[in-house]
Short mmCIF file of C-alpha atoms and ligand atoms in Angstrom, two decimals:
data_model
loop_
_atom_site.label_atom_id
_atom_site.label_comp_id
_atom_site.label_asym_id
_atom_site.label_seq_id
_atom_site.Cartn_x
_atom_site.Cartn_y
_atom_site.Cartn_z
CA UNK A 1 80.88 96.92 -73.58
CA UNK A 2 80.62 99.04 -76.90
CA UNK A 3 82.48 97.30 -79.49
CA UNK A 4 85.45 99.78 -80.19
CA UNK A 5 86.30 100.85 -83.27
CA UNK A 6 89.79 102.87 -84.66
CA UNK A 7 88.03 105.47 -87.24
CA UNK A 8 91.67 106.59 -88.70
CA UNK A 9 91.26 110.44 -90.22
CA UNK A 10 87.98 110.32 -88.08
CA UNK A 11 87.95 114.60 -87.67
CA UNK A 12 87.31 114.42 -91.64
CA UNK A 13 84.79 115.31 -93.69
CA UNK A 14 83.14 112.14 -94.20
CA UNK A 15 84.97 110.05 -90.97
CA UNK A 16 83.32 113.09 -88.53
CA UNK A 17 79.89 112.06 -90.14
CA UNK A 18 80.70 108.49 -89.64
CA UNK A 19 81.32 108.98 -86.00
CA UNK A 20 78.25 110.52 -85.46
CA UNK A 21 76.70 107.09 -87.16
CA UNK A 22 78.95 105.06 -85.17
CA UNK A 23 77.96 106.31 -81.81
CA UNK A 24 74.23 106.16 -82.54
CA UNK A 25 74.48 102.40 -83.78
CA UNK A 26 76.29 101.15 -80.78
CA UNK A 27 79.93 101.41 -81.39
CA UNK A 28 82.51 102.97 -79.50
CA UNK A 29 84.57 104.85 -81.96
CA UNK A 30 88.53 105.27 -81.19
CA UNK A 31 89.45 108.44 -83.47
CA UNK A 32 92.67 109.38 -84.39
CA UNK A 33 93.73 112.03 -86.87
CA UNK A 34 97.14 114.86 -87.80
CA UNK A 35 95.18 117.66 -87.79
CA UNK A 36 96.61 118.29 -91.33
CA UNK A 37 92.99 119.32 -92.34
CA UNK A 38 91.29 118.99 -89.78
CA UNK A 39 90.84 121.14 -86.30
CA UNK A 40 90.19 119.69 -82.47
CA UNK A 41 86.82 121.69 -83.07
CA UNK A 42 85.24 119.17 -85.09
CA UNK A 43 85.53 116.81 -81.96
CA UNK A 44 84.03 119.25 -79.41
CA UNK A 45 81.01 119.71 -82.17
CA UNK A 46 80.89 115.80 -82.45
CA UNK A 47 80.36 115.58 -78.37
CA UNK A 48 78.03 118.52 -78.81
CA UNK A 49 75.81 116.40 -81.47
CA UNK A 50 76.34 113.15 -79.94
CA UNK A 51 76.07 113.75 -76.37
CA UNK A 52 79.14 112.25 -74.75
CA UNK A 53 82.91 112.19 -74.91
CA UNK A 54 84.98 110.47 -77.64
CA UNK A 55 88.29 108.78 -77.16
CA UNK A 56 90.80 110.73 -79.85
CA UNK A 57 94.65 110.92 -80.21
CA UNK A 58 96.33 113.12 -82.08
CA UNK A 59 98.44 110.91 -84.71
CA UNK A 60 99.60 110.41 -88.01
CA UNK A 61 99.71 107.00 -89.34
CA UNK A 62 103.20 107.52 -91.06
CA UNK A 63 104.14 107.52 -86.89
CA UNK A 64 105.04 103.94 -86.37
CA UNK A 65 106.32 104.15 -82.89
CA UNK A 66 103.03 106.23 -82.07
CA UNK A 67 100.41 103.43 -83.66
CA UNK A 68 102.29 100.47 -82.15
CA UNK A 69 101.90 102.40 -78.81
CA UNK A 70 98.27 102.82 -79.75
CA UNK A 71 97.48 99.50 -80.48
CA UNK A 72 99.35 98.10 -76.98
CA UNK A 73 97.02 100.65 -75.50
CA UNK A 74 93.76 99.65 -76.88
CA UNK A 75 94.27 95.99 -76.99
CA UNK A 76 89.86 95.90 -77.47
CA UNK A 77 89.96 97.03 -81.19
CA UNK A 78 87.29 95.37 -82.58
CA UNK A 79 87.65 96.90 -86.27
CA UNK A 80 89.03 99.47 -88.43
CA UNK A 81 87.66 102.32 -90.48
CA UNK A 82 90.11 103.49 -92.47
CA UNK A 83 89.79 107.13 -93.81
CA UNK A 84 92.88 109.04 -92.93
CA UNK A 85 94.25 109.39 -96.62
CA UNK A 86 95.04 112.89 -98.71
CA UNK A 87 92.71 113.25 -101.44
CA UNK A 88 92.77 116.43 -103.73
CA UNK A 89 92.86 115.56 -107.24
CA UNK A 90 94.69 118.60 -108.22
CA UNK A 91 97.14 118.32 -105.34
CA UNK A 92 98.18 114.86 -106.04
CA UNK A 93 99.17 116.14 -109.76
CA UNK A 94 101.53 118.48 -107.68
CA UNK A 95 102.67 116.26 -105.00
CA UNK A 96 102.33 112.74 -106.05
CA UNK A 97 105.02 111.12 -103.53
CA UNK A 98 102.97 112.43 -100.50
CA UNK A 99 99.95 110.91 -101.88
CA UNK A 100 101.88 107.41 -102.37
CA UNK A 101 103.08 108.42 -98.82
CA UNK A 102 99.89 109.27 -97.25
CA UNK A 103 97.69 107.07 -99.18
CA UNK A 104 99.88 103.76 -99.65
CA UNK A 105 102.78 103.46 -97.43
CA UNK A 106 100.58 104.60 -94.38
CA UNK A 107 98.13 102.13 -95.51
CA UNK A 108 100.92 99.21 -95.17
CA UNK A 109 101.88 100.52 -91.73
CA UNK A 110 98.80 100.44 -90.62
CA UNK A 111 97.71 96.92 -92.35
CA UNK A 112 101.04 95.62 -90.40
CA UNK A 113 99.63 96.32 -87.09
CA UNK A 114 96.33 94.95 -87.94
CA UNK A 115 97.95 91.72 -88.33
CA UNK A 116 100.07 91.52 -85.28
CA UNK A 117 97.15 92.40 -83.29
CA UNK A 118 94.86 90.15 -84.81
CA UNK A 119 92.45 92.77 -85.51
CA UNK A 120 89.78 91.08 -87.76
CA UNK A 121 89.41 93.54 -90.42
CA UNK A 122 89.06 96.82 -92.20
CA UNK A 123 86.28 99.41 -94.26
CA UNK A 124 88.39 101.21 -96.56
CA UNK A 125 87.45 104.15 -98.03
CA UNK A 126 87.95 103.78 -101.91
CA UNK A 127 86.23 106.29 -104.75
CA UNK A 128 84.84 105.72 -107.88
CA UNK A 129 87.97 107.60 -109.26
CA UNK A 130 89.56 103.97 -109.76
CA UNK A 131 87.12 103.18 -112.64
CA UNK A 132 88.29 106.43 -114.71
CA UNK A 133 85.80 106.92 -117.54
CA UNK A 134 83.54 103.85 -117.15
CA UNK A 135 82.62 102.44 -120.80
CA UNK A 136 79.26 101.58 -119.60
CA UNK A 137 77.16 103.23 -117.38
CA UNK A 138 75.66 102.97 -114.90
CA UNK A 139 79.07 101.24 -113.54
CA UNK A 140 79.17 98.12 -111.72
CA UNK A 141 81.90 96.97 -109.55
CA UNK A 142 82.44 93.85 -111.87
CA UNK A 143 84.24 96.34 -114.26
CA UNK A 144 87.81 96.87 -114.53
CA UNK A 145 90.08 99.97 -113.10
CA UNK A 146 90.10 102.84 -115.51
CA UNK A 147 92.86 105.25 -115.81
CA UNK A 148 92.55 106.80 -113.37
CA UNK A 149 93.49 110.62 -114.08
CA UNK A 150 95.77 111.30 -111.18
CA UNK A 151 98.10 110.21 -108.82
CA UNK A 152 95.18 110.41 -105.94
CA UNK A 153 92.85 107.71 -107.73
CA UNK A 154 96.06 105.65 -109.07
CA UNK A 155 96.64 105.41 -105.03
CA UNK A 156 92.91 103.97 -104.37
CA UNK A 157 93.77 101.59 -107.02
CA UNK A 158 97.21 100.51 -105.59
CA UNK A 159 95.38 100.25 -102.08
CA UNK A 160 92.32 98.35 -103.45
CA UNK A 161 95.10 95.88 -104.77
CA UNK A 162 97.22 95.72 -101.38
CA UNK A 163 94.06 94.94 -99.08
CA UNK A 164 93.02 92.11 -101.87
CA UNK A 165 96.30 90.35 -101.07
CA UNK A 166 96.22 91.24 -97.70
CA UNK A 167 93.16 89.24 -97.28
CA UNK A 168 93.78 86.64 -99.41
CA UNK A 169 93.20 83.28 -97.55
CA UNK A 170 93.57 84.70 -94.73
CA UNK A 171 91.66 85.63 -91.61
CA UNK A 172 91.62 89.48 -92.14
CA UNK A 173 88.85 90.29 -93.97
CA UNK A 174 88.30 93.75 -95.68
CA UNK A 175 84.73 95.62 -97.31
CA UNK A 176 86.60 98.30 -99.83
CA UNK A 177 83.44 101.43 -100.37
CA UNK A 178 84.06 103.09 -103.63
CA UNK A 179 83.02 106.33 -102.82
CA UNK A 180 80.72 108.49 -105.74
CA UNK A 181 80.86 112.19 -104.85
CA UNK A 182 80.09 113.09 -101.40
CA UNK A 183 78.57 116.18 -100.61
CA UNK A 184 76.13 118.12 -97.89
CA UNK A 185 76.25 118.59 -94.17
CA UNK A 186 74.61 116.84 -91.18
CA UNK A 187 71.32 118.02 -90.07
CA UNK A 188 73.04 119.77 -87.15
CA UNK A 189 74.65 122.31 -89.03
CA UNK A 190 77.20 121.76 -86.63
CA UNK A 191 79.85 119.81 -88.92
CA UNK A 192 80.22 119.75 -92.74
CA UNK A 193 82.43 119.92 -95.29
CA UNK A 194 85.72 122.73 -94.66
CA UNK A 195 88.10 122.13 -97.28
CA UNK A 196 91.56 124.12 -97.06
CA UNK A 197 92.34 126.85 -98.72
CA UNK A 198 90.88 127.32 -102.37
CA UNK A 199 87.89 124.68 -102.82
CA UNK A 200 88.44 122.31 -105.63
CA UNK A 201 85.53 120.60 -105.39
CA UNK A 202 81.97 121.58 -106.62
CA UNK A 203 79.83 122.15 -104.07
CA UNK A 204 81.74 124.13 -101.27
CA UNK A 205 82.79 126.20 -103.72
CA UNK A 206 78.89 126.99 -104.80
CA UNK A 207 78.46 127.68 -101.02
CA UNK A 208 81.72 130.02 -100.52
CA UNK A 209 80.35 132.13 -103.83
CA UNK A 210 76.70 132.20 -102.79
CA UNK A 211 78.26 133.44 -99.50
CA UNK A 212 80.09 136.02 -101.10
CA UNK A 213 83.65 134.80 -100.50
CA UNK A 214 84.28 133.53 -103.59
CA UNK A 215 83.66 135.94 -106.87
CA UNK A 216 82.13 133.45 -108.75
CA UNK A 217 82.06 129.75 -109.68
CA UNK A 218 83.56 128.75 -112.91
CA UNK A 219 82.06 126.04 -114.50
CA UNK A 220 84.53 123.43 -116.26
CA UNK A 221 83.00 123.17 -119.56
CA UNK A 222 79.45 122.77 -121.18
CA UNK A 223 80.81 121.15 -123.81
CA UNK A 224 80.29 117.34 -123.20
CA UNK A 225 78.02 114.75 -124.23
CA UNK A 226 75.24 115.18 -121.30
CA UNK A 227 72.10 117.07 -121.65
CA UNK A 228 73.06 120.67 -120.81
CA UNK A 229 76.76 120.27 -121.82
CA UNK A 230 78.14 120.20 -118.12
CA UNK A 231 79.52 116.76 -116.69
CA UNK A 232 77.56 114.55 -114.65
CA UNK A 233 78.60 112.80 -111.25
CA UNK A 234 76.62 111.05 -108.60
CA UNK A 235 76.10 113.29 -105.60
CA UNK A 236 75.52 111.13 -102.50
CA UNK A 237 74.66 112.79 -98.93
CA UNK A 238 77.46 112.43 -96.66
CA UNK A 239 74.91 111.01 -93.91
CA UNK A 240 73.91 108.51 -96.44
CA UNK A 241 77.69 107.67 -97.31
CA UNK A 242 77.87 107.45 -93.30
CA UNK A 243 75.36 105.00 -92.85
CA UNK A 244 76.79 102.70 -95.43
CA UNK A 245 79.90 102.44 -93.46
CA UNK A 246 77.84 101.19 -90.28
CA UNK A 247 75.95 98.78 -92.56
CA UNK A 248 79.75 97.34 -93.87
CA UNK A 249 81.07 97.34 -90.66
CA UNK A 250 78.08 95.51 -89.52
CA UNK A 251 78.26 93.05 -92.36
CA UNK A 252 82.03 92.47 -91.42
CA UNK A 253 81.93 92.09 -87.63
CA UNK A 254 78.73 89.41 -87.64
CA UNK A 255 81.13 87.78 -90.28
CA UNK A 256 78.75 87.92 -92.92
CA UNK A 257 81.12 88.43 -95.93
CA UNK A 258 80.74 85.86 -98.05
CA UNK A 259 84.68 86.81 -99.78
CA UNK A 260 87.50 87.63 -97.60
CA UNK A 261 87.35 91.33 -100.19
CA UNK A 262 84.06 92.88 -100.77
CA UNK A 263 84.02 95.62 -102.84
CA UNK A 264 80.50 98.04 -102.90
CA UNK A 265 79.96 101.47 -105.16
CA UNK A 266 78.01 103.80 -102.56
CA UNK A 267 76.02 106.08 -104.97
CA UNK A 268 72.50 106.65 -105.44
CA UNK A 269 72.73 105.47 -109.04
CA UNK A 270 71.09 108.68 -110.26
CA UNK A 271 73.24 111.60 -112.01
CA UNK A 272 72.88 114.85 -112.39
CA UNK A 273 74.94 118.05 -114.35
CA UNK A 274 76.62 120.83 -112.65
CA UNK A 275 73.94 123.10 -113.81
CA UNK A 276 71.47 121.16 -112.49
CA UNK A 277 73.02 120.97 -109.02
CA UNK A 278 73.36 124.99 -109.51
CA UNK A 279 69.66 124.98 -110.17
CA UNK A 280 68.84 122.63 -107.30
CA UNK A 281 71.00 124.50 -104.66
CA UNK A 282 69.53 128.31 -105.65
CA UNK A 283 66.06 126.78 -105.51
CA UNK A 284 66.18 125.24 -102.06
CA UNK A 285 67.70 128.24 -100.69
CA UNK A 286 66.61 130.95 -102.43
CA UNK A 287 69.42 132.40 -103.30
CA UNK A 288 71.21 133.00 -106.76
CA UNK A 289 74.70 133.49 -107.08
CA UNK A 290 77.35 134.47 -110.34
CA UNK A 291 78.66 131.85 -112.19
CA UNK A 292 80.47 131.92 -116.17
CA UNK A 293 81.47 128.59 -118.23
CA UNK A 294 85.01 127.96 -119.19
CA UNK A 295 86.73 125.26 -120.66
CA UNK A 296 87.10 122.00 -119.00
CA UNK A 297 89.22 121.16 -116.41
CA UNK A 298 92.05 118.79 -117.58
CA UNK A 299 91.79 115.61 -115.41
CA UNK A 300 87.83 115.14 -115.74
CA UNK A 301 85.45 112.47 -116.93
CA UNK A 302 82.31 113.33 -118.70
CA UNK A 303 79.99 111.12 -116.68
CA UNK A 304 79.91 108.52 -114.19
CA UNK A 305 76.93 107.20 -111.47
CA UNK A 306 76.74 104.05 -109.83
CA UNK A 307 74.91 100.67 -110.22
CA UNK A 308 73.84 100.10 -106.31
CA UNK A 309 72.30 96.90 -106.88
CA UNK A 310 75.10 95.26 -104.77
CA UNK A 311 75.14 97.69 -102.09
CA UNK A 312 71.44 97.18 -101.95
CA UNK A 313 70.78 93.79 -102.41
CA UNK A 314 74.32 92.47 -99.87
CA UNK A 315 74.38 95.31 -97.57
CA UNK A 316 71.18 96.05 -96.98
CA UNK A 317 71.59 100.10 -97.88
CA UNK A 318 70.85 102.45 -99.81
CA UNK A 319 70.75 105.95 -100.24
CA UNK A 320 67.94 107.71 -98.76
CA UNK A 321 68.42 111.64 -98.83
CA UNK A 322 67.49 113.78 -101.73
CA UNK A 323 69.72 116.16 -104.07
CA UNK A 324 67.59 118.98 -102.54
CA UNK A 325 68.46 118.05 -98.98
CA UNK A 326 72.05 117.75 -99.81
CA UNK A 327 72.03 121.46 -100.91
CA UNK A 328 69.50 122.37 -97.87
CA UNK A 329 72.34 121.20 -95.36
CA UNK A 330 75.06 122.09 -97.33
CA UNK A 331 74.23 125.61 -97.07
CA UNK A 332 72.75 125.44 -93.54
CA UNK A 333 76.96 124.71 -92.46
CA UNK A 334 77.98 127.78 -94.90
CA UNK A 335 76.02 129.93 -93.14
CA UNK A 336 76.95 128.52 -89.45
CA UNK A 337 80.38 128.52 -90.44
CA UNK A 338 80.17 132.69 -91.70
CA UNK A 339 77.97 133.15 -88.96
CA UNK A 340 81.15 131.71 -86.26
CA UNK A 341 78.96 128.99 -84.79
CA UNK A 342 81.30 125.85 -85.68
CA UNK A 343 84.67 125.95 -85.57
CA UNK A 344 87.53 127.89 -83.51
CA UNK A 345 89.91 126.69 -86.18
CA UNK A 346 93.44 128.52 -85.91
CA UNK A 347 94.01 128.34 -89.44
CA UNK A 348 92.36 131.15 -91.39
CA UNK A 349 88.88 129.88 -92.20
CA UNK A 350 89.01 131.03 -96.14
CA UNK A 351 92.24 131.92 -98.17
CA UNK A 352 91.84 134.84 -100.53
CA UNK A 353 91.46 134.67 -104.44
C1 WQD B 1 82.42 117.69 -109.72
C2 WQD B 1 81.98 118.33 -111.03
C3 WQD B 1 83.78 119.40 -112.20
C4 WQD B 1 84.54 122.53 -109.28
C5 WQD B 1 85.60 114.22 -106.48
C6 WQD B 1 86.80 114.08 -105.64
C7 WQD B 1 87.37 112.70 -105.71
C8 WQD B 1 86.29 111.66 -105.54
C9 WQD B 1 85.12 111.89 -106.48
C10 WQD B 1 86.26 110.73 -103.32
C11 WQD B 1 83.00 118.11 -112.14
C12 WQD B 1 82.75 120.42 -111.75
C13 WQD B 1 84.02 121.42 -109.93
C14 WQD B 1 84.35 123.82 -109.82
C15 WQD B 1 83.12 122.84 -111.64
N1 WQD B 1 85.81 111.62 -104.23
N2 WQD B 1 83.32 121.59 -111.08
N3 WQD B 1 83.64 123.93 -110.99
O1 WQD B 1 86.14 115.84 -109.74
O2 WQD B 1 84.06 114.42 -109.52
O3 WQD B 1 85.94 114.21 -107.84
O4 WQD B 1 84.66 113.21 -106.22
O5 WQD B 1 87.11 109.93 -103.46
O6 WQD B 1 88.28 112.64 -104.65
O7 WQD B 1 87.73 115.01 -106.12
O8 WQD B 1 84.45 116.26 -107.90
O9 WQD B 1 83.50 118.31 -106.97
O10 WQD B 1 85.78 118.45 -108.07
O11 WQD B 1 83.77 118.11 -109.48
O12 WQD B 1 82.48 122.97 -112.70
O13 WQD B 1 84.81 124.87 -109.29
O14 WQD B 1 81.92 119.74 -110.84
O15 WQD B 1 84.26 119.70 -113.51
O16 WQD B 1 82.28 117.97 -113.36
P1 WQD B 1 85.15 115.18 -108.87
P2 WQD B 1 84.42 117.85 -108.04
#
């Protein structure tokens, strides 16, 4: 019997790669998700890539009745990847109770029913967003929360802080994964990133304007301390980010934690600039699209990549796909997804500018 695992927000971006990791490392995942940005296509392309069925439900964690039900139904639930979350920086600057909402009060919920079924314990998704502007860099998990520039990271902070007292002397144990920037598409081609609406983030919005739907990118400022101007993040492949969460889950189940809260950053401790990623992405594919520099956008750091010694040396990972295959698949889903061979979403697949 596959050990089965609830992947909450498992028709994501990053928990539909995890799946996919899952499966193929002998675990049975249990995937629930709203929909809210996701579509039931992602799971027919995740049977497609991994060869069988998946379990999923249909539910949103803020539905108690519905994930006490779930739990009485699934009384095997071996562990807990916890994904399900909203995360738009920009959003949570409009919206900030949905995020506490979403991101916080669901969280409680579903930590509540983890302890009254005894599950053992939890991967939480966390993000380098809870160290702000690091003083020091590359940054370690020994360093402190930053200020974090929006309502989104302030709710990774809050939750990092609720699962450290939930696991406090206690049995339930909990691996938090601080997240760099996740980007690229597995090898398939078959699922990827699909952000609503408007992309805020970097990289689907070079694919949407290489593809034409998007006039051009805007890049937010050249103006900073780094070698070409433009701000520097660590890109991590999304199959790479995937595999860490087997490795965690792993570590957890064979009770190897050696603290009741483990906390790893899942980078690949290298950096690079917005123009360099431009530069990367139109050389793998061979394609050059329009972009112009404006000022920065309010909200951002300069720079910020991991030290993955931890990850490395506890867990046993690290990151083993290069910048240029990030861009390879990331464009490889772009042109699947123009080309209608991924997703019979209902919602409109771009919104106009
Ligand atoms: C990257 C760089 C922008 C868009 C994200 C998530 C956050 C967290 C960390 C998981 C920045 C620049 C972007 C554009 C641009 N992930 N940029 N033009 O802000 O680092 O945060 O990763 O928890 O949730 O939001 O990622 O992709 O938005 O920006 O120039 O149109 O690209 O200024 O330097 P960010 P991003």
């Amino acid at each position: 019997m596959k050990p089965l695992i609830l992947v909450t927000g498992g028709l994501g971006y990053i928990g539909s790669h995890t799946v996919i990791e899952l499966a193929q490392s002998g675990y049975e995942p249990l995937i629930i998700d709203n929909l809210s940005n996701s579509s039931y296509s992602v799971l027919h392309r995740l049977e497609t890539i991994a060869g069988k069925p998946f379990i999923f439900e249909k539910i949103d964690l803020n539905d108690q009745a519905a994930m006490k039900n779930l739990f009485v139904r699934y009384p095997d639930i071996r562990g807990v990847i916890h994904f399900a979350a909203s995360k738009a920086v920009g959003e949570s600057i409009e919206k900030p109770l949905l995020y506490y909402r979403n991101n916080v009060s669901a969280l409680v919920n579903l930590l509540e029913l983890i302890e009254a079924n005894e599950v053992s314990g939890m991967i939480f998704s966390s993000s380098c967003t809870v160290y702000g502007q690091p003083d020091e860099l590359p940054v370690t998990e020994r360093m402190p929360f930053g200020n974090a520039s929006s309502p989104y990271g302030k709710t990774k902070q809050i939750g990092e802080q609720i699962l450290r007292d939930a696991s406090s002397d206690k049995t339930f144990r909990c691996i938090a994964l601080r997240y760099f920037n996740p980007i690229g598409a597995h090898e398939s081609g078959l699922i990827g990133e699909l952000p609503n609406g408007i992309p805020s983030n970097l990289v689907p919005f070079i694919t949407q304007t290489a593809a034409g739907l998007r006039e051009k990118l805007r890049v937010f400022g050249n103006d900073y301390n780094t070698p070409d101007g433009t701000a520097i993040r660590d890109y991590i492949h999304v199959m790479d980010l995937a595999a860490a969460h087997v490795a965690a889950l792993s570590r957890q189940l064979l009770g190897k934690q050696a603290v009741n809260y483990e906390v790893f950053n899942i980078g690949t401790g290298q950096g690079f600039t917005v123009l360099q990623l431009i530069e990367a992405f139109e050389r793998v594919n061979g394609i050059s699209f329009p972009y112009e520099i404006v000022d920065r956008r309010p909200g951002d750091i300069e720079k910020i990549f991991a030290d993955t010694t931890l990850a490395s040396d506890v867990l046993q990972w690290r990151a083993k796909r290069s910048l240029d295959d990030m861009m390879h698949t990331a464009w490889q889903w772009q042109q699947n997804l123009m080309a209608g061979k991924t997703t019979s979403t209902t919602q409109p697949l771009y919104e106009k500018i």
